[in-house]
Amino acid sequence: MFVKASAWCLWMAFVVANVTGSVQAQGRGGPGNIPQTAKAAAPFDLTGYWVSLVTEDWRFRMFVPPKGDYTSVPLNADARKIADAWDPAKDEASGNQCKSYGAANIMRVPGRIHITWQDDQTMKLETDAGTQTRFFYFGTPRSQGGDWQGVSKTAWEFIPAPITSVLGSRFNPDNRYGSLKVVTTKLKPGYLRTNGVPYSAETTLVEYFDRVNEPDGGSLLIVTTTVEDPVYLRQPFMTSVHFKKQADASGWNPTPCTSR
């Protein structure tokens, strides 16, 4: 009896392992293990025009805060000295008027963004504020970094099927849920706020992009951001911003960077 029971358990384990492997293989590339492109695997559509909804940190985002106002940013002593010495005229004179438009802050600059697919493995995000362009690489990055937007490595992170079945199709008709994760490094040093709050070239920026479909047919984009900087931050700096989907390019107004 013990031998028969053991053999049955081994056989069941073999079946479960093979079924699980088959399901996972289909999730990775579908039948026949044909790899999906990042574009084809997208759990939701991010493309189009989106406009900022400034619902948090209004006084830091809609206006240039006074010099020395770095409330809620976990700066160390060295960073506070730099922020206290901020001089926008010097930034302009040195050609660094885009320091607050780098990847670690650009999504918090009020304005509009335009998201498209550059190719099947690369997403492109343009901002009208500062006329910046970011590339999100699902494959090997084609950028060396060292500029305001750095190098962004990207992946879809999917929510397990048991959770999606509970969520249902109210917010996602395709019943597919997940986030776009973007990890950006190799940045040119810039500002976390327009008033000279610094981040260094050692910064790692982690962003999660999530789309929420509203009952009235509208859509929101939520970008949750964590900035880690061993040079100027005592701990990670976390924020979130919101955008509303637009039907077209109405209001799109590319403007140059400004230090003031």
PDB file of C-alpha atoms in Angstrom:
ATOM      1  CA  MET A   1       0.000   0.000   0.000  1.00  0.00           C
ATOM      2  CA  PHE A   2       2.769   2.438   0.899  1.00  0.00           C
ATOM      3  CA  VAL A   3       4.592   1.709  -2.377  1.00  0.00           C
ATOM      4  CA  LYS A   4       1.420   2.240  -4.429  1.00  0.00           C
ATOM      5  CA  ALA A   5       0.585   5.484  -2.630  1.00  0.00           C
ATOM      6  CA  SER A   6       4.122   6.802  -3.128  1.00  0.00           C
ATOM      7  CA  ALA A   7       4.070   5.957  -6.828  1.00  0.00           C
ATOM      8  CA  TRP A   8       0.701   7.699  -7.206  1.00  0.00           C
ATOM      9  CA  CYS A   9       2.032  10.841  -5.474  1.00  0.00           C
ATOM     10  CA  LEU A  10       5.079  10.917  -7.728  1.00  0.00           C
ATOM     11  CA  TRP A  11       2.910  10.532 -10.804  1.00  0.00           C
ATOM     12  CA  MET A  12       0.621  13.392  -9.687  1.00  0.00           C
ATOM     13  CA  ALA A  13       3.636  15.612  -8.995  1.00  0.00           C
ATOM     14  CA  PHE A  14       4.929  14.870 -12.498  1.00  0.00           C
ATOM     15  CA  VAL A  15       1.568  15.820 -14.047  1.00  0.00           C
ATOM     16  CA  VAL A  16       1.270  19.042 -12.031  1.00  0.00           C
ATOM     17  CA  ALA A  17       4.835  20.073 -12.875  1.00  0.00           C
ATOM     18  CA  ASN A  18       4.263  19.526 -16.581  1.00  0.00           C
ATOM     19  CA  VAL A  19       0.921  21.364 -16.614  1.00  0.00           C
ATOM     20  CA  THR A  20       2.421  24.274 -14.681  1.00  0.00           C
ATOM     21  CA  GLY A  21       5.398  24.399 -17.012  1.00  0.00           C
ATOM     22  CA  SER A  22       3.093  24.424 -20.020  1.00  0.00           C
ATOM     23  CA  VAL A  23       1.002  27.284 -18.611  1.00  0.00           C
ATOM     24  CA  GLN A  24       4.096  29.287 -17.748  1.00  0.00           C
ATOM     25  CA  ALA A  25       5.538  28.716 -21.209  1.00  0.00           C
ATOM     26  CA  GLN A  26       2.325  29.982 -22.809  1.00  0.00           C
ATOM     27  CA  GLY A  27       2.454  33.032 -20.544  1.00  0.00           C
ATOM     28  CA  ARG A  28       6.026  33.760 -21.627  1.00  0.00           C
ATOM     29  CA  GLY A  29       5.589  33.281 -25.324  1.00  0.00           C
ATOM     30  CA  GLY A  30       2.343  31.515 -26.120  1.00  0.00           C
ATOM     31  CA  PRO A  31       1.968  28.143 -27.846  1.00  0.00           C
ATOM     32  CA  GLY A  32       5.220  26.844 -29.254  1.00  0.00           C
ATOM     33  CA  ASN A  33       7.254  29.147 -26.976  1.00  0.00           C
ATOM     34  CA  ILE A  34       7.255  31.903 -29.585  1.00  0.00           C
ATOM     35  CA  PRO A  35       8.579  34.955 -27.705  1.00  0.00           C
ATOM     36  CA  GLN A  36       6.212  37.885 -27.540  1.00  0.00           C
ATOM     37  CA  THR A  37       7.430  41.386 -28.155  1.00  0.00           C
ATOM     38  CA  ALA A  38       7.032  43.908 -25.350  1.00  0.00           C
ATOM     39  CA  LYS A  39       4.374  45.680 -27.395  1.00  0.00           C
ATOM     40  CA  ALA A  40       2.351  42.498 -27.931  1.00  0.00           C
ATOM     41  CA  ALA A  41       2.665  41.492 -24.266  1.00  0.00           C
ATOM     42  CA  ALA A  42       1.380  44.819 -22.912  1.00  0.00           C
ATOM     43  CA  PRO A  43      -1.410  44.288 -20.345  1.00  0.00           C
ATOM     44  CA  PHE A  44      -2.802  47.750 -21.139  1.00  0.00           C
ATOM     45  CA  ASP A  45      -2.360  50.578 -23.611  1.00  0.00           C
ATOM     46  CA  LEU A  46      -0.225  53.513 -22.482  1.00  0.00           C
ATOM     47  CA  THR A  47      -0.025  55.244 -25.839  1.00  0.00           C
ATOM     48  CA  GLY A  48      -1.555  58.628 -26.510  1.00  0.00           C
ATOM     49  CA  TYR A  49      -1.639  62.046 -24.884  1.00  0.00           C
ATOM     50  CA  TRP A  50      -1.960  62.520 -21.137  1.00  0.00           C
ATOM     51  CA  VAL A  51      -2.280  65.709 -19.081  1.00  0.00           C
ATOM     52  CA  SER A  52      -1.050  66.244 -15.514  1.00  0.00           C
ATOM     53  CA  LEU A  53      -3.542  66.276 -12.642  1.00  0.00           C
ATOM     54  CA  VAL A  54      -1.732  68.197  -9.915  1.00  0.00           C
ATOM     55  CA  THR A  55      -3.435  66.720  -6.862  1.00  0.00           C
ATOM     56  CA  GLU A  56      -0.411  66.526  -4.566  1.00  0.00           C
ATOM     57  CA  ASP A  57       2.540  68.795  -3.695  1.00  0.00           C
ATOM     58  CA  TRP A  58       0.759  71.620  -5.493  1.00  0.00           C
ATOM     59  CA  ARG A  59       2.935  74.406  -4.044  1.00  0.00           C
ATOM     60  CA  PHE A  60       6.150  72.609  -5.023  1.00  0.00           C
ATOM     61  CA  ARG A  61       5.042  71.769  -8.557  1.00  0.00           C
ATOM     62  CA  MET A  62       2.982  74.721  -9.766  1.00  0.00           C
ATOM     63  CA  PHE A  63       5.467  77.344  -8.558  1.00  0.00           C
ATOM     64  CA  VAL A  64       9.203  77.540  -7.996  1.00  0.00           C
ATOM     65  CA  PRO A  65       9.518  77.095  -4.210  1.00  0.00           C
ATOM     66  CA  PRO A  66      11.653  79.545  -2.227  1.00  0.00           C
ATOM     67  CA  LYS A  67      15.335  78.728  -1.944  1.00  0.00           C
ATOM     68  CA  GLY A  68      15.928  76.441   1.020  1.00  0.00           C
ATOM     69  CA  ASP A  69      12.413  74.942   1.005  1.00  0.00           C
ATOM     70  CA  TYR A  70      13.062  71.210   0.720  1.00  0.00           C
ATOM     71  CA  THR A  71      10.280  70.042   3.010  1.00  0.00           C
ATOM     72  CA  SER A  72       9.622  66.258   2.879  1.00  0.00           C
ATOM     73  CA  VAL A  73      12.772  65.472   0.865  1.00  0.00           C
ATOM     74  CA  PRO A  74      15.173  63.375   3.036  1.00  0.00           C
ATOM     75  CA  LEU A  75      18.324  65.328   2.206  1.00  0.00           C
ATOM     76  CA  ASN A  76      21.613  64.890   4.013  1.00  0.00           C
ATOM     77  CA  ALA A  77      23.798  67.790   5.167  1.00  0.00           C
ATOM     78  CA  ASP A  78      25.752  68.013   1.884  1.00  0.00           C
ATOM     79  CA  ALA A  79      22.568  68.192  -0.165  1.00  0.00           C
ATOM     80  CA  ARG A  80      21.088  70.900   2.050  1.00  0.00           C
ATOM     81  CA  LYS A  81      24.191  73.036   1.520  1.00  0.00           C
ATOM     82  CA  ILE A  82      23.797  72.730  -2.238  1.00  0.00           C
ATOM     83  CA  ALA A  83      20.074  73.525  -2.117  1.00  0.00           C
ATOM     84  CA  ASP A  84      20.702  76.532   0.138  1.00  0.00           C
ATOM     85  CA  ALA A  85      23.207  77.898  -2.384  1.00  0.00           C
ATOM     86  CA  TRP A  86      20.944  77.465  -5.431  1.00  0.00           C
ATOM     87  CA  ASP A  87      21.302  80.247  -8.008  1.00  0.00           C
ATOM     88  CA  PRO A  88      19.150  79.968 -11.171  1.00  0.00           C
ATOM     89  CA  ALA A  89      21.236  82.605 -12.953  1.00  0.00           C
ATOM     90  CA  LYS A  90      24.326  80.394 -12.628  1.00  0.00           C
ATOM     91  CA  ASP A  91      22.402  77.435 -14.058  1.00  0.00           C
ATOM     92  CA  GLU A  92      21.354  79.514 -17.038  1.00  0.00           C
ATOM     93  CA  ALA A  93      24.852  80.867 -17.595  1.00  0.00           C
ATOM     94  CA  SER A  94      26.299  77.334 -17.602  1.00  0.00           C
ATOM     95  CA  GLY A  95      23.615  75.930 -19.923  1.00  0.00           C
ATOM     96  CA  ASN A  96      22.049  73.845 -17.128  1.00  0.00           C
ATOM     97  CA  GLN A  97      18.558  75.320 -17.132  1.00  0.00           C
ATOM     98  CA  CYS A  98      17.183  71.769 -17.641  1.00  0.00           C
ATOM     99  CA  LYS A  99      18.452  70.442 -14.283  1.00  0.00           C
ATOM    100  CA  SER A 100      14.902  70.074 -12.905  1.00  0.00           C
ATOM    101  CA  TYR A 101      13.708  68.355 -16.118  1.00  0.00           C
ATOM    102  CA  GLY A 102      15.786  65.197 -15.679  1.00  0.00           C
ATOM    103  CA  ALA A 103      14.169  61.767 -15.283  1.00  0.00           C
ATOM    104  CA  ALA A 104      14.056  61.974 -11.475  1.00  0.00           C
ATOM    105  CA  ASN A 105      11.699  64.983 -11.609  1.00  0.00           C
ATOM    106  CA  ILE A 106      10.298  65.371 -15.129  1.00  0.00           C
ATOM    107  CA  MET A 107       7.087  63.436 -14.437  1.00  0.00           C
ATOM    108  CA  ARG A 108       6.299  65.912 -11.636  1.00  0.00           C
ATOM    109  CA  VAL A 109       6.638  68.944 -13.934  1.00  0.00           C
ATOM    110  CA  PRO A 110       3.074  70.012 -14.848  1.00  0.00           C
ATOM    111  CA  GLY A 111       2.234  69.600 -18.507  1.00  0.00           C
ATOM    112  CA  ARG A 112       1.406  66.942 -21.054  1.00  0.00           C
ATOM    113  CA  ILE A 113       3.139  63.743 -22.069  1.00  0.00           C
ATOM    114  CA  HIS A 114       2.910  61.795 -25.311  1.00  0.00           C
ATOM    115  CA  ILE A 115       3.613  58.046 -25.254  1.00  0.00           C
ATOM    116  CA  THR A 116       4.225  55.967 -28.386  1.00  0.00           C
ATOM    117  CA  TRP A 117       6.021  52.776 -29.399  1.00  0.00           C
ATOM    118  CA  GLN A 118       9.346  53.585 -31.069  1.00  0.00           C
ATOM    119  CA  ASP A 119       9.497  49.919 -32.090  1.00  0.00           C
ATOM    120  CA  ASP A 120       8.184  46.625 -30.690  1.00  0.00           C
ATOM    121  CA  GLN A 121      10.759  46.637 -27.878  1.00  0.00           C
ATOM    122  CA  THR A 122      11.095  50.352 -27.125  1.00  0.00           C
ATOM    123  CA  MET A 123       8.573  52.807 -25.718  1.00  0.00           C
ATOM    124  CA  LYS A 124       8.985  56.550 -26.232  1.00  0.00           C
ATOM    125  CA  LEU A 125       7.735  59.203 -23.802  1.00  0.00           C
ATOM    126  CA  GLU A 126       7.852  62.883 -24.765  1.00  0.00           C
ATOM    127  CA  THR A 127       7.060  65.858 -22.538  1.00  0.00           C
ATOM    128  CA  ASP A 128       5.932  69.251 -23.726  1.00  0.00           C
ATOM    129  CA  ALA A 129       7.443  70.799 -20.577  1.00  0.00           C
ATOM    130  CA  GLY A 130      11.128  71.199 -21.383  1.00  0.00           C
ATOM    131  CA  THR A 131      10.684  69.227 -24.646  1.00  0.00           C
ATOM    132  CA  GLN A 132      12.278  66.134 -23.111  1.00  0.00           C
ATOM    133  CA  THR A 133      12.304  62.612 -24.590  1.00  0.00           C
ATOM    134  CA  ARG A 134      12.635  59.375 -22.643  1.00  0.00           C
ATOM    135  CA  PHE A 135      13.147  55.885 -24.113  1.00  0.00           C
ATOM    136  CA  PHE A 136      12.062  52.789 -22.190  1.00  0.00           C
ATOM    137  CA  TYR A 137      14.076  49.779 -23.394  1.00  0.00           C
ATOM    138  CA  PHE A 138      12.659  46.282 -22.922  1.00  0.00           C
ATOM    139  CA  GLY A 139      15.688  44.825 -24.654  1.00  0.00           C
ATOM    140  CA  THR A 140      19.297  45.970 -24.667  1.00  0.00           C
ATOM    141  CA  PRO A 141      19.431  49.772 -24.152  1.00  0.00           C
ATOM    142  CA  ARG A 142      20.716  51.749 -27.110  1.00  0.00           C
ATOM    143  CA  SER A 143      21.739  54.670 -24.939  1.00  0.00           C
ATOM    144  CA  GLN A 144      24.973  55.236 -23.022  1.00  0.00           C
ATOM    145  CA  GLY A 145      23.355  57.593 -20.542  1.00  0.00           C
ATOM    146  CA  GLY A 146      25.083  60.543 -18.947  1.00  0.00           C
ATOM    147  CA  ASP A 147      22.289  62.910 -20.014  1.00  0.00           C
ATOM    148  CA  TRP A 148      19.158  64.246 -18.314  1.00  0.00           C
ATOM    149  CA  GLN A 149      17.085  61.112 -19.009  1.00  0.00           C
ATOM    150  CA  GLY A 150      19.744  58.444 -18.383  1.00  0.00           C
ATOM    151  CA  VAL A 151      19.249  54.798 -19.340  1.00  0.00           C
ATOM    152  CA  SER A 152      15.855  53.206 -18.646  1.00  0.00           C
ATOM    153  CA  LYS A 153      15.524  49.420 -18.507  1.00  0.00           C
ATOM    154  CA  THR A 154      11.915  48.345 -18.639  1.00  0.00           C
ATOM    155  CA  ALA A 155       9.698  45.303 -18.033  1.00  0.00           C
ATOM    156  CA  TRP A 156       6.042  44.383 -17.672  1.00  0.00           C
ATOM    157  CA  GLU A 157       5.205  43.034 -14.219  1.00  0.00           C
ATOM    158  CA  PHE A 158       2.035  40.963 -14.254  1.00  0.00           C
ATOM    159  CA  ILE A 159      -0.407  40.352 -11.410  1.00  0.00           C
ATOM    160  CA  PRO A 160      -1.039  36.600 -10.822  1.00  0.00           C
ATOM    161  CA  ALA A 161      -4.173  35.152 -12.422  1.00  0.00           C
ATOM    162  CA  PRO A 162      -5.981  34.342  -9.122  1.00  0.00           C
ATOM    163  CA  ILE A 163      -5.912  38.048  -8.231  1.00  0.00           C
ATOM    164  CA  THR A 164      -7.059  39.212 -11.661  1.00  0.00           C
ATOM    165  CA  SER A 165     -10.039  36.870 -11.480  1.00  0.00           C
ATOM    166  CA  VAL A 166     -11.116  38.583  -8.249  1.00  0.00           C
ATOM    167  CA  LEU A 167     -10.657  42.040  -9.755  1.00  0.00           C
ATOM    168  CA  GLY A 168     -12.814  41.080 -12.701  1.00  0.00           C
ATOM    169  CA  SER A 169     -13.175  43.091 -15.914  1.00  0.00           C
ATOM    170  CA  ARG A 170     -14.640  46.312 -14.517  1.00  0.00           C
ATOM    171  CA  PHE A 171     -11.405  48.255 -14.858  1.00  0.00           C
ATOM    172  CA  ASN A 172      -9.692  46.149 -17.504  1.00  0.00           C
ATOM    173  CA  PRO A 173     -11.930  44.581 -20.169  1.00  0.00           C
ATOM    174  CA  ASP A 174      -9.164  42.223 -21.280  1.00  0.00           C
ATOM    175  CA  ASN A 175      -8.874  40.851 -17.719  1.00  0.00           C
ATOM    176  CA  ARG A 176      -5.087  41.365 -17.855  1.00  0.00           C
ATOM    177  CA  TYR A 177      -3.431  43.274 -15.062  1.00  0.00           C
ATOM    178  CA  GLY A 178       0.071  44.487 -14.460  1.00  0.00           C
ATOM    179  CA  SER A 179       2.415  47.444 -14.246  1.00  0.00           C
ATOM    180  CA  LEU A 180       5.142  48.913 -16.378  1.00  0.00           C
ATOM    181  CA  LYS A 181       8.324  48.951 -14.311  1.00  0.00           C
ATOM    182  CA  VAL A 182      11.073  51.358 -15.366  1.00  0.00           C
ATOM    183  CA  VAL A 183      14.515  51.435 -13.720  1.00  0.00           C
ATOM    184  CA  THR A 184      16.652  54.413 -14.725  1.00  0.00           C
ATOM    185  CA  THR A 185      20.350  54.912 -13.990  1.00  0.00           C
ATOM    186  CA  LYS A 186      23.377  56.729 -15.491  1.00  0.00           C
ATOM    187  CA  LEU A 187      21.771  60.122 -15.028  1.00  0.00           C
ATOM    188  CA  LYS A 188      23.374  63.517 -15.376  1.00  0.00           C
ATOM    189  CA  PRO A 189      23.104  65.229 -11.938  1.00  0.00           C
ATOM    190  CA  GLY A 190      19.959  67.315 -11.633  1.00  0.00           C
ATOM    191  CA  TYR A 191      17.268  68.649  -9.300  1.00  0.00           C
ATOM    192  CA  LEU A 192      14.416  66.875  -7.525  1.00  0.00           C
ATOM    193  CA  ARG A 193      12.670  70.238  -7.335  1.00  0.00           C
ATOM    194  CA  THR A 194      12.983  73.398  -9.373  1.00  0.00           C
ATOM    195  CA  ASN A 195      14.635  75.244  -6.464  1.00  0.00           C
ATOM    196  CA  GLY A 196      17.932  73.386  -6.557  1.00  0.00           C
ATOM    197  CA  VAL A 197      17.248  70.260  -4.457  1.00  0.00           C
ATOM    198  CA  PRO A 198      19.967  67.976  -5.878  1.00  0.00           C
ATOM    199  CA  TYR A 199      20.270  64.389  -7.017  1.00  0.00           C
ATOM    200  CA  SER A 200      23.570  62.855  -8.112  1.00  0.00           C
ATOM    201  CA  ALA A 201      24.864  60.707 -10.962  1.00  0.00           C
ATOM    202  CA  GLU A 202      24.640  57.724  -8.569  1.00  0.00           C
ATOM    203  CA  THR A 203      20.861  57.969  -8.452  1.00  0.00           C
ATOM    204  CA  THR A 204      18.640  54.976  -9.195  1.00  0.00           C
ATOM    205  CA  LEU A 205      15.095  55.821 -10.205  1.00  0.00           C
ATOM    206  CA  VAL A 206      12.364  53.156 -10.037  1.00  0.00           C
ATOM    207  CA  GLU A 207       8.950  53.933 -11.529  1.00  0.00           C
ATOM    208  CA  TYR A 208       5.722  51.964 -11.831  1.00  0.00           C
ATOM    209  CA  PHE A 209       3.215  53.052 -14.488  1.00  0.00           C
ATOM    210  CA  ASP A 210      -0.379  51.910 -13.929  1.00  0.00           C
ATOM    211  CA  ARG A 211      -3.498  52.646 -15.941  1.00  0.00           C
ATOM    212  CA  VAL A 212      -6.917  52.818 -14.269  1.00  0.00           C
ATOM    213  CA  ASN A 213     -10.071  52.904 -16.394  1.00  0.00           C
ATOM    214  CA  GLU A 214     -12.889  54.922 -14.802  1.00  0.00           C
ATOM    215  CA  PRO A 215     -16.592  53.959 -14.911  1.00  0.00           C
ATOM    216  CA  ASP A 216     -17.376  57.052 -17.019  1.00  0.00           C
ATOM    217  CA  GLY A 217     -15.010  55.874 -19.750  1.00  0.00           C
ATOM    218  CA  GLY A 218     -12.062  58.069 -18.807  1.00  0.00           C
ATOM    219  CA  SER A 219      -8.622  56.732 -17.954  1.00  0.00           C
ATOM    220  CA  LEU A 220      -5.974  57.743 -15.442  1.00  0.00           C
ATOM    221  CA  LEU A 221      -2.246  57.058 -15.481  1.00  0.00           C
ATOM    222  CA  ILE A 222      -0.598  56.744 -12.070  1.00  0.00           C
ATOM    223  CA  VAL A 223       3.197  56.922 -11.867  1.00  0.00           C
ATOM    224  CA  THR A 224       4.708  55.851  -8.557  1.00  0.00           C
ATOM    225  CA  THR A 225       8.341  56.836  -8.148  1.00  0.00           C
ATOM    226  CA  THR A 226      11.180  55.927  -5.780  1.00  0.00           C
ATOM    227  CA  VAL A 227      14.445  57.859  -5.934  1.00  0.00           C
ATOM    228  CA  GLU A 228      17.482  56.316  -4.247  1.00  0.00           C
ATOM    229  CA  ASP A 229      20.623  58.434  -4.078  1.00  0.00           C
ATOM    230  CA  PRO A 230      23.500  57.344  -1.816  1.00  0.00           C
ATOM    231  CA  VAL A 231      25.193  60.721  -2.294  1.00  0.00           C
ATOM    232  CA  TYR A 232      22.437  63.160  -1.270  1.00  0.00           C
ATOM    233  CA  LEU A 233      19.510  61.238   0.252  1.00  0.00           C
ATOM    234  CA  ARG A 234      19.325  59.709   3.728  1.00  0.00           C
ATOM    235  CA  GLN A 235      16.588  57.324   2.602  1.00  0.00           C
ATOM    236  CA  PRO A 236      14.510  56.654  -0.530  1.00  0.00           C
ATOM    237  CA  PHE A 237      12.293  59.530  -1.682  1.00  0.00           C
ATOM    238  CA  MET A 238       8.859  58.301  -2.786  1.00  0.00           C
ATOM    239  CA  THR A 239       6.212  60.236  -4.724  1.00  0.00           C
ATOM    240  CA  SER A 240       3.295  59.629  -7.076  1.00  0.00           C
ATOM    241  CA  VAL A 241       1.753  61.653  -9.878  1.00  0.00           C
ATOM    242  CA  HIS A 242      -1.438  61.348 -11.903  1.00  0.00           C
ATOM    243  CA  PHE A 243      -2.334  62.009 -15.517  1.00  0.00           C
ATOM    244  CA  LYS A 244      -5.670  61.971 -17.344  1.00  0.00           C
ATOM    245  CA  LYS A 245      -6.016  60.504 -20.848  1.00  0.00           C
ATOM    246  CA  GLN A 246      -6.777  62.979 -23.630  1.00  0.00           C
ATOM    247  CA  ALA A 247      -8.665  62.172 -26.807  1.00  0.00           C
ATOM    248  CA  ASP A 248      -6.128  64.011 -28.974  1.00  0.00           C
ATOM    249  CA  ALA A 249      -3.178  66.418 -28.904  1.00  0.00           C
ATOM    250  CA  SER A 250      -5.246  69.392 -27.727  1.00  0.00           C
ATOM    251  CA  GLY A 251      -3.165  71.681 -25.522  1.00  0.00           C
ATOM    252  CA  TRP A 252       0.143  70.116 -26.529  1.00  0.00           C
ATOM    253  CA  ASN A 253       2.612  72.985 -26.204  1.00  0.00           C
ATOM    254  CA  PRO A 254       6.356  72.171 -26.305  1.00  0.00           C
ATOM    255  CA  THR A 255       8.266  74.750 -24.262  1.00  0.00           C
ATOM    256  CA  PRO A 256      11.964  75.043 -23.449  1.00  0.00           C
ATOM    257  CA  CYS A 257      13.473  74.360 -20.030  1.00  0.00           C
ATOM    258  CA  THR A 258      13.549  77.212 -17.551  1.00  0.00           C
ATOM    259  CA  SER A 259      15.339  77.726 -14.243  1.00  0.00           C
ATOM    260  CA  ARG A 260      12.768  80.165 -12.902  1.00  0.00           C
TER     261      ARG A 260
END
